[in-house]
Short mmCIF file of C-alpha atoms and ligand atoms in Angstrom, two decimals:
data_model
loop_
_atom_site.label_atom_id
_atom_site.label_comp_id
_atom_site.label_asym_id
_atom_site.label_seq_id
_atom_site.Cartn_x
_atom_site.Cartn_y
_atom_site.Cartn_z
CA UNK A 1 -0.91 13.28 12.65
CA UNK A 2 -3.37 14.04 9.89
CA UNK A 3 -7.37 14.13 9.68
CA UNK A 4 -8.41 15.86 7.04
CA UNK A 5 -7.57 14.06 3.33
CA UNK A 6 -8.27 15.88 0.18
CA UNK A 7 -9.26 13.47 -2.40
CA UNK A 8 -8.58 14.93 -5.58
CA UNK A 9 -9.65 13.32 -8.89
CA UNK A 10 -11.89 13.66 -12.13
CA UNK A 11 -9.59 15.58 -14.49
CA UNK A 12 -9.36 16.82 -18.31
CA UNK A 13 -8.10 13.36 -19.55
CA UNK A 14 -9.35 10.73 -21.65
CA UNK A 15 -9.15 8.67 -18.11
CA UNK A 16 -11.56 10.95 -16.32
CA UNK A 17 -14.23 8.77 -15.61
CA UNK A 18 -12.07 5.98 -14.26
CA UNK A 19 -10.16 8.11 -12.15
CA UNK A 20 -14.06 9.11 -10.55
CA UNK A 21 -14.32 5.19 -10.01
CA UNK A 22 -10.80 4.93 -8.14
CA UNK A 23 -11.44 8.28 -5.90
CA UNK A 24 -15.18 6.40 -5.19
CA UNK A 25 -13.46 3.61 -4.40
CA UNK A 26 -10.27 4.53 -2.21
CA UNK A 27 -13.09 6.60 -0.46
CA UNK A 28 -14.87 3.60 0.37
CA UNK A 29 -11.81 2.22 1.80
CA UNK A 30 -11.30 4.68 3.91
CA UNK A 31 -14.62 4.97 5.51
CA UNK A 32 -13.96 3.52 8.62
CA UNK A 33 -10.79 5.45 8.96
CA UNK A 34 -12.16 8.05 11.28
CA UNK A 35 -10.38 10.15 8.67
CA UNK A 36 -12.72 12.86 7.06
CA UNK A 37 -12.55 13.36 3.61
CA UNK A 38 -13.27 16.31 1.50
CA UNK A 39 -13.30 15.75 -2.67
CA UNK A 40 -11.50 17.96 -4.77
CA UNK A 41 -13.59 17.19 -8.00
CA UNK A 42 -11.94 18.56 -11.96
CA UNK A 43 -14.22 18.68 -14.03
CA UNK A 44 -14.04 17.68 -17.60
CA UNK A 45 -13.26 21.70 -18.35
CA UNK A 46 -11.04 21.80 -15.46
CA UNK A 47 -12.92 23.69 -12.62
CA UNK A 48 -12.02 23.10 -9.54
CA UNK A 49 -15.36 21.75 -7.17
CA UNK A 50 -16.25 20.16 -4.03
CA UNK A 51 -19.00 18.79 -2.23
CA UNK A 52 -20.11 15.52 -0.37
CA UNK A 53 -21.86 14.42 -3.30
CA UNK A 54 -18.92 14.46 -5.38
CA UNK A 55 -17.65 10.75 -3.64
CA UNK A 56 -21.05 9.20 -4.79
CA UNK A 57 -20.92 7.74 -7.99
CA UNK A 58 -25.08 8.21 -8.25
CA UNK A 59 -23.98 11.31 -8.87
CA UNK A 60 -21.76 11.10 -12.09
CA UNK A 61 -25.09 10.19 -14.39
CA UNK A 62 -25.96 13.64 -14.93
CA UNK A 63 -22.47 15.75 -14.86
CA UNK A 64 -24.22 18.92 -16.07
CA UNK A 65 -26.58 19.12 -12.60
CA UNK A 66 -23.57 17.90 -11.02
CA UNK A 67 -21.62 20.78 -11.93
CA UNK A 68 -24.20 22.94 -10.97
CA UNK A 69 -24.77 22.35 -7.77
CA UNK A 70 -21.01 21.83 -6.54
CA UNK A 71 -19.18 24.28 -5.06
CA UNK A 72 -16.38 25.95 -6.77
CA UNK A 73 -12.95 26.28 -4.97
CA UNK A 74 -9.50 26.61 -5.23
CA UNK A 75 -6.36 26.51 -2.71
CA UNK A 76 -5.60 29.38 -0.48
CA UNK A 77 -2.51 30.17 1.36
CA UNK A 78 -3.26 32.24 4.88
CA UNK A 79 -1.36 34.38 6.90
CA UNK A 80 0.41 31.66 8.79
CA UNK A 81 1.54 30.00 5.52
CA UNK A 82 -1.51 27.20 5.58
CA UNK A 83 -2.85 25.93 3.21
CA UNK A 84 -6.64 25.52 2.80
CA UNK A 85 -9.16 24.93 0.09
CA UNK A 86 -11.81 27.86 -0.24
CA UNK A 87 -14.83 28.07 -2.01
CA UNK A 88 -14.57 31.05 -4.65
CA UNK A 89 -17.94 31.64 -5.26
CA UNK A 90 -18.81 35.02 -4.25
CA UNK A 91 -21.56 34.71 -1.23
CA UNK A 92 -23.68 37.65 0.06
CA UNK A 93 -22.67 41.11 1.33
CA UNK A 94 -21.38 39.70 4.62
CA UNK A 95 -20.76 36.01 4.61
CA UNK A 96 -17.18 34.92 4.27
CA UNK A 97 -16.40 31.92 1.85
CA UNK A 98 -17.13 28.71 3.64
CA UNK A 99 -12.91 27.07 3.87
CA UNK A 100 -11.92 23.22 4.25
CA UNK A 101 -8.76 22.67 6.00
CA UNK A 102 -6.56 20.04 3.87
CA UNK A 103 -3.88 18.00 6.39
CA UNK A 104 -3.41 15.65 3.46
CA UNK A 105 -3.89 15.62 -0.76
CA UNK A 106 -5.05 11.48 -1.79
CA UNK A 107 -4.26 12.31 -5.52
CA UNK A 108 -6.36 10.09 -7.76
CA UNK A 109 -6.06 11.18 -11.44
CA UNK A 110 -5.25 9.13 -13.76
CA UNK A 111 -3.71 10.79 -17.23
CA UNK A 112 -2.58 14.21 -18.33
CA UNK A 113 -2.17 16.89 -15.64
CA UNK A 114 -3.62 14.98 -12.75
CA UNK A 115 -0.55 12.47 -12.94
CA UNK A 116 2.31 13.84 -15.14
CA UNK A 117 3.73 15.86 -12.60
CA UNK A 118 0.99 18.99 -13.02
CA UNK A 119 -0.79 18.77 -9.95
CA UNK A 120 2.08 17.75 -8.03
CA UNK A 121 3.80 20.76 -8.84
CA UNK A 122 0.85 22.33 -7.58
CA UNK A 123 0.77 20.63 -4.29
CA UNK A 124 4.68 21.76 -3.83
CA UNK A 125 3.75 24.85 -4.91
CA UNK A 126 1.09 25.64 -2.05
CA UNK A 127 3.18 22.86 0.20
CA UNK A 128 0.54 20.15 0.78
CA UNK A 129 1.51 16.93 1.29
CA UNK A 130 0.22 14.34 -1.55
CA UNK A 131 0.26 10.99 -1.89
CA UNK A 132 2.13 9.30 -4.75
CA UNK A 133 5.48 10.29 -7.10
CA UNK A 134 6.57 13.81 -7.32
CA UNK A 135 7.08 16.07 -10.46
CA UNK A 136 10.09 14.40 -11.84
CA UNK A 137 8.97 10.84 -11.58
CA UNK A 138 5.56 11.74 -12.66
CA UNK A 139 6.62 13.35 -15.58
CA UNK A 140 8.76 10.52 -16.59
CA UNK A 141 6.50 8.54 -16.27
CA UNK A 142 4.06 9.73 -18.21
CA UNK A 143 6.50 9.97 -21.27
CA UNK A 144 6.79 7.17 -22.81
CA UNK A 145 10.19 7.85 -24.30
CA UNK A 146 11.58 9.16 -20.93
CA UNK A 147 10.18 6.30 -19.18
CA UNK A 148 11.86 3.66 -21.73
CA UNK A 149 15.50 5.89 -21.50
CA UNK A 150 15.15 5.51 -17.68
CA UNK A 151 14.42 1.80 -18.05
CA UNK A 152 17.49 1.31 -20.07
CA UNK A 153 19.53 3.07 -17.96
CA UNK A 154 18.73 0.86 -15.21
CA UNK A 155 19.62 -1.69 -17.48
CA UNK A 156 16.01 -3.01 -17.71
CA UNK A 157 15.44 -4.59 -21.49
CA UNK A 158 13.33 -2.24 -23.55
CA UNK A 159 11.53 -2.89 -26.96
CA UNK A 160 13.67 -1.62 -29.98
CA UNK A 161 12.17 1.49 -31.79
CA UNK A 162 11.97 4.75 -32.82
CA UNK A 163 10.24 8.25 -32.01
CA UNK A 164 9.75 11.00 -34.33
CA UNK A 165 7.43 14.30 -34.01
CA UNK A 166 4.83 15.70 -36.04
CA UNK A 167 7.05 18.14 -38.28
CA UNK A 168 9.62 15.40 -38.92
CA UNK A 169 6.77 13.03 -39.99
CA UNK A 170 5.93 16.09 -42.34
CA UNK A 171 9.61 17.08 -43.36
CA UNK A 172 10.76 13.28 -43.94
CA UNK A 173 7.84 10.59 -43.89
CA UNK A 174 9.50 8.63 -46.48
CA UNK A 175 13.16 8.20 -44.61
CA UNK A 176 11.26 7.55 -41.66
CA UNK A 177 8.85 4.72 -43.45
CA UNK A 178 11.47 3.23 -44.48
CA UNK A 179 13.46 2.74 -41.05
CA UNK A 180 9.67 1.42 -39.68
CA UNK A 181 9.93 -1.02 -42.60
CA UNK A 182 12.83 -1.76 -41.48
CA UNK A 183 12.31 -2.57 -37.74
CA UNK A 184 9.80 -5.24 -38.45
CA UNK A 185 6.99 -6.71 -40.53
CA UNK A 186 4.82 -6.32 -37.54
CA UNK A 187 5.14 -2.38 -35.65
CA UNK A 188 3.09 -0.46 -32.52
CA UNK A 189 2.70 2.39 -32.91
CA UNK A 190 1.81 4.78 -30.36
CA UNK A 191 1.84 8.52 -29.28
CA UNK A 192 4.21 9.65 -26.24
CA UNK A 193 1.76 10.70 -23.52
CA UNK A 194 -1.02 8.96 -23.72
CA UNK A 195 -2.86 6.12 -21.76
CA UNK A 196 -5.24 3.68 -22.17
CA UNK A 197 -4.19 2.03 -25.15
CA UNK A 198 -5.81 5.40 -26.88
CA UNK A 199 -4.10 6.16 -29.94
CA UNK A 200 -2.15 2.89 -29.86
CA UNK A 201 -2.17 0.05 -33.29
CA UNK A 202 -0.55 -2.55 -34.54
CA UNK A 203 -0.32 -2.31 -38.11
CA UNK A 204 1.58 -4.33 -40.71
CA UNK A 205 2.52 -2.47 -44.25
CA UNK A 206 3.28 0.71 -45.44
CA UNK A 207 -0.56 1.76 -45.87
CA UNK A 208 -1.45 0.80 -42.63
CA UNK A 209 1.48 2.23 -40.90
CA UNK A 210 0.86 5.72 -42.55
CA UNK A 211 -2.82 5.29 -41.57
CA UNK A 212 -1.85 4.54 -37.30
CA UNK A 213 0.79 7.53 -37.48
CA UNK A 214 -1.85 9.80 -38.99
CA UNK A 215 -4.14 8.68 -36.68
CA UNK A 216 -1.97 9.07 -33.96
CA UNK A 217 -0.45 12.45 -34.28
CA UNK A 218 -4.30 13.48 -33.54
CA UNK A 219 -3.60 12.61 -30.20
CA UNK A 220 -0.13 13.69 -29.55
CA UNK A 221 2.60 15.29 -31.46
CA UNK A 222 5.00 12.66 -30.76
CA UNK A 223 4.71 9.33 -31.66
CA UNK A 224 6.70 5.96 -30.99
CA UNK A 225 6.78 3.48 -33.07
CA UNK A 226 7.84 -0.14 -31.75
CA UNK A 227 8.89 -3.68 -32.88
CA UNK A 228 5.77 -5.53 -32.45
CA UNK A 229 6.46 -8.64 -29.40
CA UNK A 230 4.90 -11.38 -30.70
CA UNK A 231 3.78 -14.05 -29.13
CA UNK A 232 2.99 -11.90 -26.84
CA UNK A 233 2.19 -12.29 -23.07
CA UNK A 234 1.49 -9.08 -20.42
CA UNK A 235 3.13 -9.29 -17.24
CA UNK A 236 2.41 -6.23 -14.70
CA UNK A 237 3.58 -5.83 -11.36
CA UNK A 238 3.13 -3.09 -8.39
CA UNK A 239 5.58 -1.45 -6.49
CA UNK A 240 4.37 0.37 -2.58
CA UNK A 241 6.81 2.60 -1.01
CA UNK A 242 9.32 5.15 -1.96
CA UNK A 243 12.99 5.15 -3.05
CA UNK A 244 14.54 3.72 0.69
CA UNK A 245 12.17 1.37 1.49
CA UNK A 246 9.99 -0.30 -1.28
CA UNK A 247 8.33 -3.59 -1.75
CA UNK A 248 6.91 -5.47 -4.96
CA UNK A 249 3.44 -6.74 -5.20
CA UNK A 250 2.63 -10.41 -6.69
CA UNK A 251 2.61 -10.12 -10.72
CA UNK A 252 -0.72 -10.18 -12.64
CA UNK A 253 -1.63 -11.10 -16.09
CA UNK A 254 -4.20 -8.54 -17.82
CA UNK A 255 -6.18 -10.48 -20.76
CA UNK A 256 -7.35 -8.82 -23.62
CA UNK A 257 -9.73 -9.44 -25.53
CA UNK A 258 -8.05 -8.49 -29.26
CA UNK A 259 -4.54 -7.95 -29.96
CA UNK A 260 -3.73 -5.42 -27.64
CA UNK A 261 -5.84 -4.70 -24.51
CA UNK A 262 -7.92 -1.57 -25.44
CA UNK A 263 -9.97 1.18 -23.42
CA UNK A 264 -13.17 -1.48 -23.99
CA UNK A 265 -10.93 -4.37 -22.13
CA UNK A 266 -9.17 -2.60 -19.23
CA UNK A 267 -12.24 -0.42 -18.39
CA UNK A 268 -15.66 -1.08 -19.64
CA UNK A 269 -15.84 -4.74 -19.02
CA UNK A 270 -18.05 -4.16 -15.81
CA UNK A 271 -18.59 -0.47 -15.33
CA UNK A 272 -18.16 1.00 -11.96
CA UNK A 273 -15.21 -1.30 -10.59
CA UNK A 274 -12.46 0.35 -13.03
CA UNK A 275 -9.67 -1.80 -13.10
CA UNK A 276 -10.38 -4.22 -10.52
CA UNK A 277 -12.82 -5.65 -12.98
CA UNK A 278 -10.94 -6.30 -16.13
CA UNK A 279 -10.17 -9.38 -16.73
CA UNK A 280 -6.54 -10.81 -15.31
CA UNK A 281 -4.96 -13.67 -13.85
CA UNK A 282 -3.36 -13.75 -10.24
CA UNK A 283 -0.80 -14.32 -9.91
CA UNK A 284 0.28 -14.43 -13.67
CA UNK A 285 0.43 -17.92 -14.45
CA UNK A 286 4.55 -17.33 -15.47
CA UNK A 287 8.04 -18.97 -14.00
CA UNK A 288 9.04 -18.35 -10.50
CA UNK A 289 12.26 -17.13 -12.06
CA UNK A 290 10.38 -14.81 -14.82
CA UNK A 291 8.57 -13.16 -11.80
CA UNK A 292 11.52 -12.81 -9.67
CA UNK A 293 12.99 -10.96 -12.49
CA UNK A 294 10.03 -8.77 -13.01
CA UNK A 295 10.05 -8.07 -9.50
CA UNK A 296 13.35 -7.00 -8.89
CA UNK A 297 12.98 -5.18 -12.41
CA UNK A 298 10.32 -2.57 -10.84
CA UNK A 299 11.69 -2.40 -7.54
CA UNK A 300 14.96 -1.01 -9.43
CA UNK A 301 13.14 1.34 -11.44
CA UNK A 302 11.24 2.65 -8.54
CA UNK A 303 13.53 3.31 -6.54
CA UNK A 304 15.74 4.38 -9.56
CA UNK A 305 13.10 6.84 -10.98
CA UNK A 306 13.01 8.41 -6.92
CA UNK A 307 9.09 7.28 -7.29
CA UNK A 308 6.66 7.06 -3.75
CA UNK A 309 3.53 5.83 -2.82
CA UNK A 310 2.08 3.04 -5.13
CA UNK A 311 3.03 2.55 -9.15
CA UNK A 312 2.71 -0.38 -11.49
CA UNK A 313 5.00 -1.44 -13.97
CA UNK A 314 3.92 -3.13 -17.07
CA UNK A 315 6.04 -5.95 -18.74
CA UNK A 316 5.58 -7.55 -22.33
CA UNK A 317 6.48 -10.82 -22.57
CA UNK A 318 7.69 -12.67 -25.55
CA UNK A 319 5.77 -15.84 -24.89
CA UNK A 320 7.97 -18.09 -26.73
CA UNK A 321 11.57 -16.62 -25.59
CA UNK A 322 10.82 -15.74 -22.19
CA UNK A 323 12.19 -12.53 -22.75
CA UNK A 324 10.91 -9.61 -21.14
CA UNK A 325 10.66 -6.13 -22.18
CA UNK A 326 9.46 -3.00 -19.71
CA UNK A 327 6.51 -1.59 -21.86
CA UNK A 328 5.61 1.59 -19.38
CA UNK A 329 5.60 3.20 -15.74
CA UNK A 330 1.75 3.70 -14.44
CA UNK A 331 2.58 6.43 -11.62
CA UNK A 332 -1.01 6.33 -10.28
CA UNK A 333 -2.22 3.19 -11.49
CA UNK A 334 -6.02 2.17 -11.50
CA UNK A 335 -7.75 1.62 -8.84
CA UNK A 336 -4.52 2.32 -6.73
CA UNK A 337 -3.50 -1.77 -7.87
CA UNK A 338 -5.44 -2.84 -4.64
CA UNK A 339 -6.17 -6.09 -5.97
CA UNK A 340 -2.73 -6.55 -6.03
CA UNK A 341 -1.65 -5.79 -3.07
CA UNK A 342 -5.11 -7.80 -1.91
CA UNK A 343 -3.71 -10.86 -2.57
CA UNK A 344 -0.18 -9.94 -1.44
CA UNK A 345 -1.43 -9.51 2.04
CA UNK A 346 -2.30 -5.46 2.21
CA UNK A 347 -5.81 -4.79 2.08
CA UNK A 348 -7.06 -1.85 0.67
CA UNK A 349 -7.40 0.32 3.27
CA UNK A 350 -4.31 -0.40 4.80
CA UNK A 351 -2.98 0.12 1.17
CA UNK A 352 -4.83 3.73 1.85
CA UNK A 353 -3.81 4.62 4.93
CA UNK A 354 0.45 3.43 3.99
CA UNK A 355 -0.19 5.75 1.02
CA UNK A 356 -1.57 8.41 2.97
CA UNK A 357 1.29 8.00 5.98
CA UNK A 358 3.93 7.92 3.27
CA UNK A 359 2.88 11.44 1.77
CA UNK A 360 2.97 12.74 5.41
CA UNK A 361 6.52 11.44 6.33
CA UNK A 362 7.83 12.62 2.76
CA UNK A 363 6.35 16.35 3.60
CA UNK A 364 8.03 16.15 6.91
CA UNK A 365 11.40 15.37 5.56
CA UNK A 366 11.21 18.31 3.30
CA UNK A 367 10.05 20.56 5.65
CA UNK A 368 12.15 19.70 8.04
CA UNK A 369 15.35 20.61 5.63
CA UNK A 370 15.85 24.66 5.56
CA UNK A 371 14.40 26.18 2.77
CA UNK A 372 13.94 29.54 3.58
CA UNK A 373 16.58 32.39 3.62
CA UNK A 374 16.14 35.60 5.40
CA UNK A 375 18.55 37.58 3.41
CA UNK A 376 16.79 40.20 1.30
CA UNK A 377 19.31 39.91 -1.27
CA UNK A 378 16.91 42.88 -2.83
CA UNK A 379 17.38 45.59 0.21
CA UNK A 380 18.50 48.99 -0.92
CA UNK A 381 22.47 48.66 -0.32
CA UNK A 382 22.00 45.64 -2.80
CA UNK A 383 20.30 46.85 -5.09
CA UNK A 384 22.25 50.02 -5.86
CA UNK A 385 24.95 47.49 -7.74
CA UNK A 386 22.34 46.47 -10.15
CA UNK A 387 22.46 47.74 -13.62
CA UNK A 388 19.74 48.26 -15.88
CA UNK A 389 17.25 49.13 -13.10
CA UNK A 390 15.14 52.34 -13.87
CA UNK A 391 17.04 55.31 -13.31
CA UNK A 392 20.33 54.19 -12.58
CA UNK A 393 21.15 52.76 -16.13
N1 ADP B 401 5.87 -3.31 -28.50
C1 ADP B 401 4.68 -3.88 -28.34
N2 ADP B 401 4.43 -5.11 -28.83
C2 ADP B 401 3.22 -5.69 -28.71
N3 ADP B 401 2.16 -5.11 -28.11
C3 ADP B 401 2.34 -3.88 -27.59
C4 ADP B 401 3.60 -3.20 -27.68
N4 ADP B 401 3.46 -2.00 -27.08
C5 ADP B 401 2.18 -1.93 -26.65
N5 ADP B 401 1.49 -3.05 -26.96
C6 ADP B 401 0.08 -3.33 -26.64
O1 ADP B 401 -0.64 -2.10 -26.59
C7 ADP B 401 -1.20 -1.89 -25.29
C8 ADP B 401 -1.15 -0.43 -24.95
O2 ADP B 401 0.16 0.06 -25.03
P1 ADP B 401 0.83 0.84 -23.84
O3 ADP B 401 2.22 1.16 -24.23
O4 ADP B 401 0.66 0.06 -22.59
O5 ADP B 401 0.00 2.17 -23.80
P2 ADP B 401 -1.09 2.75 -22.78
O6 ADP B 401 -0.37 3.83 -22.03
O7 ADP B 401 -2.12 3.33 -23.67
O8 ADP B 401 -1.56 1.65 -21.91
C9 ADP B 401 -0.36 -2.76 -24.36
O9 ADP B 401 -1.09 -3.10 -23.21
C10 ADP B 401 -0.09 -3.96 -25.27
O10 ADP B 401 -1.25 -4.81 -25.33
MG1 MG B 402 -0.54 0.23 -20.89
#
């Protein structure tokens, strides 16, 4: 069994501060657990710090004291091939830096490294189990071009468009205006790796289209560009589990305030509750049939995509066709989707602790494969047939 959770969060992404609110938050859950938990704070500039005041969110008013006074750490592999987090900060002539033994990684991030595959390659890397997708389904899922290929190769509808980079734009803008023209009056554009609606417009005309791509290749150097779905209705829905054995939340309805549900919407509407506080409907007030098809609709991708733990899949919905279009792949979604699983009949720290046993088993099954080969395909009798090798030409 496990005891001591790592909950690892912050980040250098636009989602920082809401991925503080969900560690604060999944922490809470879990404080009757019995489990202890240690944070594993990144900072805005990416340094690596812990300390018990890092689960408060008191202490997120001031970052620059806050910084200060944590501890700065990193992982550490000893002899026996464990894996602990150490404190790097050089202490006097004869103390020895103070260590935190890590049984399990809760990975919080939201955005960039934290959750495109980046930190999960560095949990594999110093073998620590972690909860959530691996490297390949978080890195899908953060692109929003591989995520749409995947969803159309599961035969899930996606929204007709196109993707171009930064030096195309710059080698062809006109060719590729005129196949945006073409698409519709009415386009989305949006850059690949993103979140938060950052970056993303929907523009109408030639002079606002040029103004949303400019704008957006300041945020990534790949942008896609999207018939608009008009009128439109947002359907999202949450899948817990991994590829074998994976179930699908209720469906909710996010509401947004303008066009398109912004950074203002999903996350400032009542600060401190993240995403449980934006504004949605619960179940979304949609079809039995519609749902159903949602449903099913992440559950295939899930499983498809080889994804664990908890994700949320986000639908559009053209209002007046019924037809629905995958939109993206959330691979640690806010606030974990708790209130979805809430009303689906998993509280949230059950929702913890099946996250947190599904990271566990998953570790298990890998470690349990062989992965290590004694050979030393690099002792002297094979290395003499090597050419190119100083002195032996
Ligand atoms: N093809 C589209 N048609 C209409 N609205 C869209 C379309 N794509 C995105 N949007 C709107 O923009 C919002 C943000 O886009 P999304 O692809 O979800 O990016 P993000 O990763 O930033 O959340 C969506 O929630 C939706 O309101
Ligand atoms: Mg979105």
């Amino acid at each position: 069994m496990y005891q001591h959770v790592l909950v690892a969060f912050g980040g250098v992404s636009p989602e920082h501060e809401v991925s503080v609110i969900t560690a604060v938050q999944a922490a809470s859950a879990l404080k009757d657990s019995g489990l202890s938990l240690t944070p594993l704070y990144v900072s805005k500039s990416g340094r690596f710090l812990t300390g018990p005041q890092l689960l408060e969110l008191e202490s997120y008013k001031d970052l620059k004291t806050l910084e200060q006074q944590a501890v700065p750490c990193a992982f550490q592999t000893d002899a026996l091939g464990r894996t602990v987090l150490s404190e790097t900060r050089k202490g006097g002539l004869f103390s020895k830096p103070k260590v935190w033994p890590v049984d399990v990684v809760l990975v919080a991030f939201h955005g960039s490294e934290g959750e495109n595959g980046a930190f999960q390659g560095l949990c594999e890397q110093y073998n620590l189990p972690y909860t959530g997708s691996g490297v390949m389904a978080s890195s899908v899922g953060m692109d929003k071009r591989a995520a749409k290929v995947h969803a159309a190769a599961c035969g899930v509808p996606v929204v007709e468009g196109l993707d171009f980079t930064e030096a195309e734009w710059a080698a062809g803008s006109e060719a590729l205006l005129e196949k945006i023209l073409a698409l519709d009056t009415t386009v989305v554009v949006k850059p690949l790796r993103l979140g938060s609606s950052i970056g993303v417009e929907v523009v109408s005309g030639r002079d606002a289209i040029v103004r949303a791509v400019e704008t957006g290749f300041r945020y990534d150097a790949h942008l896609l560009i999207e018939k608009a779905v008009r009128p439109l209705r947002e359907v999202n829905c949450s899948v817990l589990g991994n590829a074998a054995d994976a179930q699908a939340s209720v469906c909710e309805q996010p509401k947004g305030s303008a066009e398109l549900l912004s950074f203002q919407d999903k996350y400032m509407g009542d600060s401190g509750k993240g995403m449980a506080s934006a504004s949605r409907i619960i179940p979304a007030p949609i079809p039995e049939a519609l749902t159903e098809a949602i449903q099913q609709a992440s559950l295939r991708l899930f499983r498809e995509l080889d994804a664990s733990g908890v994700a949320r899949f986000d639908f559009l919905v053209n209002d007046e066709t019924g037809q629905f279009y995958f939109n993206e792949i959330n691979t640690i979604p806010g606030s974990f989707s708790f209130y979805l699983w809430d009303k689906t009949g998993i509280s949230f720290p059950q929702l913890m602790k099946k996250l947190l046993d599904i990271a566990v088993a998953r570790h298990r099954e890998k470690n349990g494969r062989v992965r290590s080969y004694e050979t030393n395909l690099l002792s002297t009798k094979a290395v003499k047939g090597i050419k190119g090798l100083k002195g032996k030409g």
